[in-house]
Amino acid sequence: MLTKEKVDTIFHGEIIGKDIIFLESATSTNDVAMEIGMQRENPEGLVVIADSQTHGKGRLGRKWLSPSGVNLYFTVLLRPSILPNEATFITLMTAVAVVRAIREYTGLQAKIKWPNDILVSGKKAGGILFEMKSGGNRIKLLAIGIGINVNMSINELPDDIKELSTSLKTEKGETVDRAGLLGRILAEIEESYKILLNGNKRALINEWIRLNSTLRNKVAVKNHERIISGIAENINDNGELIIRLPDGKTETVNAGDVTIVKE
Ligand code: BTN
């Protein structure tokens, strides 16, 4: 069970999770966090967690299935002093934190698939959706929404995504304590965020490269109805993917769906 009492005993950092709001049900923790954040003087580090969501949102307008009693759905609010076009880097930083926490807490060899899918055994076990409010070319609020399939049975998923999805329990063969994992993730986000605030972007990029499963593969990236095929060569300082095309030129993409092409 995930309860307010349990959530209150987990990690409270200097920045992340000073205040943690627990809801039994939310529309979407990203929406709730944004609303609360707009009303507060200093919402940096606020965490909103829900046991279930009625309108869970995935990337690219998709739905995020959010049944109660099994998974983690939460949002961390940040207000970094970076430009809106640098904000994708925050997702990269978050993916590093989530994968490190899953590895440490469960022993599973989680990996990052660009841009921000969390994979275990090559299947999707979680994802990150960041949304922002900006104005005057500054970020006003950044909502980083994290969804992890922790103890869900994969049979609960619709047929079209079942094949490509998994949960930590499915992979580990035993139930994973959600509050314990959440605490570990928040601690890792705090650590990564401090590394970023100290200006050490390179350390986070190197860690992302160590933990990713995309680079050096032949990929097809669907980006706004276009499909770009080539070798996933590198990521740049903004976390964008650099693809080497068959004609030797490169193309940089900042969003899309990656399929690894098996030869
Ligand atoms: C993806 O498509 O991979 C991203 C999924 C992100 C889901 C999380 S669950 C908590 C937060 N609230 C939402 O509505 N979405 C994110």
PDB file of N, CA and C in Angstrom, residues 33-111:
ATOM      1  N   ALA A  33       0.368  19.182 -10.203  1.00  0.00           N
ATOM      2  CA  ALA A  33       1.600  19.844  -9.759  1.00  0.00           C
ATOM      3  C   ALA A  33       1.722  21.240 -10.383  1.00  0.00           C
ATOM      4  N   MET A  34       1.401  21.354 -11.665  1.00  0.00           N
ATOM      5  CA  MET A  34       1.467  22.660 -12.347  1.00  0.00           C
ATOM      6  C   MET A  34       0.527  23.658 -11.681  1.00  0.00           C
ATOM      7  N   GLU A  35      -0.707  23.192 -11.395  1.00  0.00           N
ATOM      8  CA  GLU A  35      -1.698  24.086 -10.781  1.00  0.00           C
ATOM      9  C   GLU A  35      -1.210  24.590  -9.423  1.00  0.00           C
ATOM     10  N   ILE A  36      -0.717  23.650  -8.607  1.00  0.00           N
ATOM     11  CA  ILE A  36      -0.249  24.048  -7.271  1.00  0.00           C
ATOM     12  C   ILE A  36       0.980  24.950  -7.415  1.00  0.00           C
ATOM     13  N   GLY A  37       1.853  24.580  -8.333  1.00  0.00           N
ATOM     14  CA  GLY A  37       3.096  25.335  -8.536  1.00  0.00           C
ATOM     15  C   GLY A  37       2.850  26.778  -8.930  1.00  0.00           C
ATOM     16  N   MET A  38       1.797  27.012  -9.732  1.00  0.00           N
ATOM     17  CA  MET A  38       1.498  28.376 -10.189  1.00  0.00           C
ATOM     18  C   MET A  38       1.045  29.267  -9.028  1.00  0.00           C
ATOM     19  N   GLN A  39       0.542  28.601  -7.959  1.00  0.00           N
ATOM     20  CA  GLN A  39       0.028  29.398  -6.825  1.00  0.00           C
ATOM     21  C   GLN A  39       1.088  29.648  -5.762  1.00  0.00           C
ATOM     22  N   ARG A  40       2.224  28.975  -5.884  1.00  0.00           N
ATOM     23  CA  ARG A  40       3.223  29.090  -4.810  1.00  0.00           C
ATOM     24  C   ARG A  40       4.354  30.040  -5.172  1.00  0.00           C
ATOM     25  N   GLU A  41       4.874  30.664  -4.152  1.00  0.00           N
ATOM     26  CA  GLU A  41       6.001  31.584  -4.322  1.00  0.00           C
ATOM     27  C   GLU A  41       7.242  30.828  -4.800  1.00  0.00           C
ATOM     28  N   ASN A  42       7.566  29.720  -4.098  1.00  0.00           N
ATOM     29  CA  ASN A  42       8.751  28.942  -4.473  1.00  0.00           C
ATOM     30  C   ASN A  42       8.432  27.451  -4.535  1.00  0.00           C
ATOM     31  N   PRO A  43       7.947  26.992  -5.705  1.00  0.00           N
ATOM     32  CA  PRO A  43       7.524  25.594  -5.806  1.00  0.00           C
ATOM     33  C   PRO A  43       8.659  24.624  -6.148  1.00  0.00           C
ATOM     34  N   GLU A  44       9.885  25.131  -6.258  1.00  0.00           N
ATOM     35  CA  GLU A  44      11.007  24.278  -6.675  1.00  0.00           C
ATOM     36  C   GLU A  44      11.131  23.057  -5.746  1.00  0.00           C
ATOM     37  N   GLY A  45      11.100  21.866  -6.359  1.00  0.00           N
ATOM     38  CA  GLY A  45      11.310  20.641  -5.586  1.00  0.00           C
ATOM     39  C   GLY A  45      10.041  19.991  -5.067  1.00  0.00           C
ATOM     40  N   LEU A  46       8.881  20.641  -5.314  1.00  0.00           N
ATOM     41  CA  LEU A  46       7.606  20.048  -4.868  1.00  0.00           C
ATOM     42  C   LEU A  46       7.372  18.724  -5.609  1.00  0.00           C
ATOM     43  N   VAL A  47       6.909  17.704  -4.872  1.00  0.00           N
ATOM     44  CA  VAL A  47       6.602  16.415  -5.487  1.00  0.00           C
ATOM     45  C   VAL A  47       5.116  16.121  -5.279  1.00  0.00           C
ATOM     46  N   VAL A  48       4.435  15.752  -6.352  1.00  0.00           N
ATOM     47  CA  VAL A  48       3.037  15.312  -6.247  1.00  0.00           C
ATOM     48  C   VAL A  48       2.983  13.860  -6.679  1.00  0.00           C
ATOM     49  N   ILE A  49       2.464  13.013  -5.797  1.00  0.00           N
ATOM     50  CA  ILE A  49       2.373  11.592  -6.115  1.00  0.00           C
ATOM     51  C   ILE A  49       0.935  11.117  -5.957  1.00  0.00           C
ATOM     52  N   ALA A  50       0.497  10.253  -6.873  1.00  0.00           N
ATOM     53  CA  ALA A  50      -0.864   9.716  -6.790  1.00  0.00           C
ATOM     54  C   ALA A  50      -0.824   8.196  -6.884  1.00  0.00           C
ATOM     55  N   ASP A  51      -1.753   7.555  -6.174  1.00  0.00           N
ATOM     56  CA  ASP A  51      -1.820   6.098  -6.256  1.00  0.00           C
ATOM     57  C   ASP A  51      -2.470   5.655  -7.575  1.00  0.00           C
ATOM     58  N   SER A  52      -3.323   6.529  -8.134  1.00  0.00           N
ATOM     59  CA  SER A  52      -3.884   6.229  -9.461  1.00  0.00           C
ATOM     60  C   SER A  52      -4.156   7.550 -10.186  1.00  0.00           C
ATOM     61  N   GLN A  53      -4.271   7.481 -11.503  1.00  0.00           N
ATOM     62  CA  GLN A  53      -4.592   8.677 -12.296  1.00  0.00           C
ATOM     63  C   GLN A  53      -5.763   8.364 -13.222  1.00  0.00           C
ATOM     64  N   THR A  54      -6.669   9.351 -13.340  1.00  0.00           N
ATOM     65  CA  THR A  54      -7.801   9.135 -14.249  1.00  0.00           C
ATOM     66  C   THR A  54      -7.463   9.597 -15.669  1.00  0.00           C
ATOM     67  N   HIS A  55      -6.519  10.540 -15.786  1.00  0.00           N
ATOM     68  CA  HIS A  55      -6.128  11.030 -17.120  1.00  0.00           C
ATOM     69  C   HIS A  55      -4.604  11.060 -17.246  1.00  0.00           C
ATOM     70  N   GLY A  56      -3.979   9.923 -16.940  1.00  0.00           N
ATOM     71  CA  GLY A  56      -2.522   9.833 -17.056  1.00  0.00           C
ATOM     72  C   GLY A  56      -2.093  10.108 -18.496  1.00  0.00           C
ATOM     73  N   LYS A  57      -1.072  10.948 -18.637  1.00  0.00           N
ATOM     74  CA  LYS A  57      -0.638  11.352 -19.981  1.00  0.00           C
ATOM     75  C   LYS A  57       0.726  10.772 -20.324  1.00  0.00           C
ATOM     76  N   GLY A  58       0.868  10.243 -21.530  1.00  0.00           N
ATOM     77  CA  GLY A  58       2.166   9.797 -22.031  1.00  0.00           C
ATOM     78  C   GLY A  58       2.714  10.812 -23.009  1.00  0.00           C
ATOM     79  N   ARG A  59       3.881  10.545 -23.559  1.00  0.00           N
ATOM     80  CA  ARG A  59       4.446  11.444 -24.565  1.00  0.00           C
ATOM     81  C   ARG A  59       3.612  11.391 -25.835  1.00  0.00           C
ATOM     82  N   LEU A  60       3.759  12.417 -26.667  1.00  0.00           N
ATOM     83  CA  LEU A  60       3.148  12.492 -27.984  1.00  0.00           C
ATOM     84  C   LEU A  60       1.629  12.276 -27.937  1.00  0.00           C
ATOM     85  N   GLY A  61       1.001  12.832 -26.896  1.00  0.00           N
ATOM     86  CA  GLY A  61      -0.458  12.800 -26.780  1.00  0.00           C
ATOM     87  C   GLY A  61      -1.049  11.445 -26.413  1.00  0.00           C
ATOM     88  N   ARG A  62      -0.204  10.504 -26.017  1.00  0.00           N
ATOM     89  CA  ARG A  62      -0.739   9.181 -25.678  1.00  0.00           C
ATOM     90  C   ARG A  62      -1.290   9.156 -24.258  1.00  0.00           C
ATOM     91  N   LYS A  63      -2.064   8.088 -23.961  1.00  0.00           N
ATOM     92  CA  LYS A  63      -2.566   7.909 -22.591  1.00  0.00           C
ATOM     93  C   LYS A  63      -1.543   7.098 -21.815  1.00  0.00           C
ATOM     94  N   TRP A  64      -1.507   7.311 -20.486  1.00  0.00           N
ATOM     95  CA  TRP A  64      -0.645   6.481 -19.636  1.00  0.00           C
ATOM     96  C   TRP A  64      -1.557   5.738 -18.668  1.00  0.00           C
ATOM     97  N   LEU A  65      -1.657   4.456 -18.864  1.00  0.00           N
ATOM     98  CA  LEU A  65      -2.542   3.634 -18.031  1.00  0.00           C
ATOM     99  C   LEU A  65      -2.080   3.692 -16.578  1.00  0.00           C
ATOM    100  N   SER A  66      -3.005   4.065 -15.674  1.00  0.00           N
ATOM    101  CA  SER A  66      -2.582   4.342 -14.294  1.00  0.00           C
ATOM    102  C   SER A  66      -3.483   3.695 -13.243  1.00  0.00           C
ATOM    103  N   PRO A  67      -3.536   2.357 -13.211  1.00  0.00           N
ATOM    104  CA  PRO A  67      -4.383   1.691 -12.206  1.00  0.00           C
ATOM    105  C   PRO A  67      -3.852   1.891 -10.786  1.00  0.00           C
ATOM    106  N   SER A  68      -4.752   1.737  -9.793  1.00  0.00           N
ATOM    107  CA  SER A  68      -4.346   1.966  -8.398  1.00  0.00           C
ATOM    108  C   SER A  68      -3.658   0.735  -7.808  1.00  0.00           C
ATOM    109  N   GLY A  69      -2.897   0.967  -6.753  1.00  0.00           N
ATOM    110  CA  GLY A  69      -2.355  -0.125  -5.940  1.00  0.00           C
ATOM    111  C   GLY A  69      -1.113  -0.814  -6.462  1.00  0.00           C
ATOM    112  N   VAL A  70      -0.602  -0.408  -7.633  1.00  0.00           N
ATOM    113  CA  VAL A  70       0.499  -1.189  -8.207  1.00  0.00           C
ATOM    114  C   VAL A  70       1.747  -0.401  -8.648  1.00  0.00           C
ATOM    115  N   ASN A  71       1.544   0.793  -9.176  1.00  0.00           N
ATOM    116  CA  ASN A  71       2.663   1.477  -9.855  1.00  0.00           C
ATOM    117  C   ASN A  71       3.067   2.778  -9.175  1.00  0.00           C
ATOM    118  N   LEU A  72       4.019   3.470  -9.775  1.00  0.00           N
ATOM    119  CA  LEU A  72       4.388   4.811  -9.317  1.00  0.00           C
ATOM    120  C   LEU A  72       4.026   5.845 -10.384  1.00  0.00           C
ATOM    121  N   TYR A  73       3.317   6.876  -9.957  1.00  0.00           N
ATOM    122  CA  TYR A  73       2.996   8.025 -10.823  1.00  0.00           C
ATOM    123  C   TYR A  73       3.300   9.274 -10.013  1.00  0.00           C
ATOM    124  N   PHE A  74       4.305  10.026 -10.412  1.00  0.00           N
ATOM    125  CA  PHE A  74       4.594  11.232  -9.633  1.00  0.00           C
ATOM    126  C   PHE A  74       5.239  12.304 -10.507  1.00  0.00           C
ATOM    127  N   THR A  75       5.194  13.531  -9.991  1.00  0.00           N
ATOM    128  CA  THR A  75       5.734  14.680 -10.726  1.00  0.00           C
ATOM    129  C   THR A  75       6.616  15.497  -9.796  1.00  0.00           C
ATOM    130  N   VAL A  76       7.768  15.894 -10.318  1.00  0.00           N
ATOM    131  CA  VAL A  76       8.681  16.773  -9.584  1.00  0.00           C
ATOM    132  C   VAL A  76       8.655  18.129 -10.283  1.00  0.00           C
ATOM    133  N   LEU A  77       8.454  19.193  -9.513  1.00  0.00           N
ATOM    134  CA  LEU A  77       8.457  20.538 -10.104  1.00  0.00           C
ATOM    135  C   LEU A  77       9.823  21.193  -9.928  1.00  0.00           C
ATOM    136  N   LEU A  78      10.315  21.802 -10.997  1.00  0.00           N
ATOM    137  CA  LEU A  78      11.601  22.507 -10.916  1.00  0.00           C
ATOM    138  C   LEU A  78      11.471  23.861 -11.597  1.00  0.00           C
ATOM    139  N   ARG A  79      12.374  24.743 -11.219  1.00  0.00           N
ATOM    140  CA  ARG A  79      12.423  26.054 -11.876  1.00  0.00           C
ATOM    141  C   ARG A  79      13.876  26.405 -12.149  1.00  0.00           C
ATOM    142  N   PRO A  80      14.531  25.611 -13.017  1.00  0.00           N
ATOM    143  CA  PRO A  80      15.955  25.832 -13.247  1.00  0.00           C
ATOM    144  C   PRO A  80      16.192  27.115 -14.029  1.00  0.00           C
ATOM    145  N   SER A  81      17.326  27.772 -13.779  1.00  0.00           N
ATOM    146  CA  SER A  81      17.581  29.000 -14.536  1.00  0.00           C
ATOM    147  C   SER A  81      18.314  28.648 -15.827  1.00  0.00           C
ATOM    148  N   ILE A  82      17.566  27.990 -16.720  1.00  0.00           N
ATOM    149  CA  ILE A  82      18.084  27.681 -18.047  1.00  0.00           C
ATOM    150  C   ILE A  82      17.061  28.167 -19.060  1.00  0.00           C
ATOM    151  N   LEU A  83      17.443  28.173 -20.336  1.00  0.00           N
ATOM    152  CA  LEU A  83      16.520  28.630 -21.367  1.00  0.00           C
ATOM    153  C   LEU A  83      15.578  27.487 -21.737  1.00  0.00           C
ATOM    154  N   PRO A  84      14.360  27.825 -22.220  1.00  0.00           N
ATOM    155  CA  PRO A  84      13.406  26.765 -22.565  1.00  0.00           C
ATOM    156  C   PRO A  84      14.000  25.711 -23.508  1.00  0.00           C
ATOM    157  N   ASN A  85      14.843  26.138 -24.466  1.00  0.00           N
ATOM    158  CA  ASN A  85      15.366  25.133 -25.407  1.00  0.00           C
ATOM    159  C   ASN A  85      16.439  24.229 -24.790  1.00  0.00           C
ATOM    160  N   GLU A  86      16.826  24.519 -23.564  1.00  0.00           N
ATOM    161  CA  GLU A  86      17.779  23.639 -22.884  1.00  0.00           C
ATOM    162  C   GLU A  86      17.061  22.648 -21.959  1.00  0.00           C
ATOM    163  N   ALA A  87      15.721  22.764 -21.924  1.00  0.00           N
ATOM    164  CA  ALA A  87      14.972  22.002 -20.915  1.00  0.00           C
ATOM    165  C   ALA A  87      14.966  20.496 -21.156  1.00  0.00           C
ATOM    166  N   THR A  88      15.128  20.075 -22.407  1.00  0.00           N
ATOM    167  CA  THR A  88      15.145  18.619 -22.662  1.00  0.00           C
ATOM    168  C   THR A  88      16.268  17.960 -21.874  1.00  0.00           C
ATOM    169  N   PHE A  89      17.292  18.744 -21.581  1.00  0.00           N
ATOM    170  CA  PHE A  89      18.408  18.183 -20.824  1.00  0.00           C
ATOM    171  C   PHE A  89      17.954  17.684 -19.448  1.00  0.00           C
ATOM    172  N   ILE A  90      16.937  18.339 -18.911  1.00  0.00           N
ATOM    173  CA  ILE A  90      16.421  17.953 -17.588  1.00  0.00           C
ATOM    174  C   ILE A  90      15.811  16.541 -17.649  1.00  0.00           C
ATOM    175  N   THR A  91      15.201  16.214 -18.788  1.00  0.00           N
ATOM    176  CA  THR A  91      14.639  14.853 -18.925  1.00  0.00           C
ATOM    177  C   THR A  91      15.773  13.839 -18.961  1.00  0.00           C
ATOM    178  N   LEU A  92      16.819  14.191 -19.669  1.00  0.00           N
ATOM    179  CA  LEU A  92      17.990  13.311 -19.731  1.00  0.00           C
ATOM    180  C   LEU A  92      18.544  13.071 -18.321  1.00  0.00           C
ATOM    181  N   MET A  93      18.640  14.153 -17.572  1.00  0.00           N
ATOM    182  CA  MET A  93      19.131  14.071 -16.192  1.00  0.00           C
ATOM    183  C   MET A  93      18.214  13.181 -15.346  1.00  0.00           C
ATOM    184  N   THR A  94      16.894  13.316 -15.571  1.00  0.00           N
ATOM    185  CA  THR A  94      15.929  12.529 -14.791  1.00  0.00           C
ATOM    186  C   THR A  94      16.028  11.047 -15.163  1.00  0.00           C
ATOM    187  N   ALA A  95      16.183  10.769 -16.455  1.00  0.00           N
ATOM    188  CA  ALA A  95      16.294   9.365 -16.887  1.00  0.00           C
ATOM    189  C   ALA A  95      17.503   8.711 -16.219  1.00  0.00           C
ATOM    190  N   VAL A  96      18.603   9.446 -16.127  1.00  0.00           N
ATOM    191  CA  VAL A  96      19.801   8.930 -15.451  1.00  0.00           C
ATOM    192  C   VAL A  96      19.463   8.591 -14.002  1.00  0.00           C
ATOM    193  N   ALA A  97      18.760   9.504 -13.330  1.00  0.00           N
ATOM    194  CA  ALA A  97      18.438   9.304 -11.912  1.00  0.00           C
ATOM    195  C   ALA A  97      17.521   8.093 -11.727  1.00  0.00           C
ATOM    196  N   VAL A  98      16.502   7.969 -12.582  1.00  0.00           N
ATOM    197  CA  VAL A  98      15.534   6.870 -12.434  1.00  0.00           C
ATOM    198  C   VAL A  98      16.227   5.523 -12.669  1.00  0.00           C
ATOM    199  N   VAL A  99      17.044   5.460 -13.706  1.00  0.00           N
ATOM    200  CA  VAL A  99      17.711   4.181 -14.026  1.00  0.00           C
ATOM    201  C   VAL A  99      18.708   3.797 -12.933  1.00  0.00           C
ATOM    202  N   ARG A 100      19.437   4.782 -12.428  1.00  0.00           N
ATOM    203  CA  ARG A 100      20.377   4.480 -11.335  1.00  0.00           C
ATOM    204  C   ARG A 100      19.628   3.950 -10.112  1.00  0.00           C
ATOM    205  N   ALA A 101      18.476   4.570  -9.804  1.00  0.00           N
ATOM    206  CA  ALA A 101      17.699   4.156  -8.628  1.00  0.00           C
ATOM    207  C   ALA A 101      17.143   2.741  -8.814  1.00  0.00           C
ATOM    208  N   ILE A 102      16.603   2.455  -9.998  1.00  0.00           N
ATOM    209  CA  ILE A 102      16.043   1.103 -10.232  1.00  0.00           C
ATOM    210  C   ILE A 102      17.165   0.069 -10.112  1.00  0.00           C
ATOM    211  N   ARG A 103      18.328   0.382 -10.671  1.00  0.00           N
ATOM    212  CA  ARG A 103      19.459  -0.568 -10.592  1.00  0.00           C
ATOM    213  C   ARG A 103      19.847  -0.823  -9.138  1.00  0.00           C
ATOM    214  N   GLU A 104      19.985   0.267  -8.381  1.00  0.00           N
ATOM    215  CA  GLU A 104      20.430   0.117  -6.986  1.00  0.00           C
ATOM    216  C   GLU A 104      19.370  -0.573  -6.132  1.00  0.00           C
ATOM    217  N   TYR A 105      18.108  -0.211  -6.347  1.00  0.00           N
ATOM    218  CA  TYR A 105      17.055  -0.690  -5.445  1.00  0.00           C
ATOM    219  C   TYR A 105      16.600  -2.113  -5.770  1.00  0.00           C
ATOM    220  N   THR A 106      16.633  -2.471  -7.070  1.00  0.00           N
ATOM    221  CA  THR A 106      16.105  -3.793  -7.444  1.00  0.00           C
ATOM    222  C   THR A 106      17.178  -4.739  -7.981  1.00  0.00           C
ATOM    223  N   GLY A 107      18.316  -4.195  -8.364  1.00  0.00           N
ATOM    224  CA  GLY A 107      19.355  -5.029  -8.975  1.00  0.00           C
ATOM    225  C   GLY A 107      19.089  -5.316 -10.445  1.00  0.00           C
ATOM    226  N   LEU A 108      17.962  -4.806 -10.981  1.00  0.00           N
ATOM    227  CA  LEU A 108      17.661  -5.029 -12.405  1.00  0.00           C
ATOM    228  C   LEU A 108      18.525  -4.107 -13.269  1.00  0.00           C
ATOM    229  N   GLN A 109      18.962  -4.607 -14.421  1.00  0.00           N
ATOM    230  CA  GLN A 109      19.826  -3.822 -15.308  1.00  0.00           C
ATOM    231  C   GLN A 109      18.993  -2.885 -16.192  1.00  0.00           C
ATOM    232  N   ALA A 110      18.354  -1.894 -15.561  1.00  0.00           N
ATOM    233  CA  ALA A 110      17.535  -0.953 -16.326  1.00  0.00           C
ATOM    234  C   ALA A 110      18.419  -0.137 -17.267  1.00  0.00           C
ATOM    235  N   LYS A 111      17.822   0.283 -18.398  1.00  0.00           N
ATOM    236  CA  LYS A 111      18.558   1.111 -19.366  1.00  0.00           C
ATOM    237  C   LYS A 111      17.661   2.235 -19.874  1.00  0.00           C
TER     238      LYS A 111
END
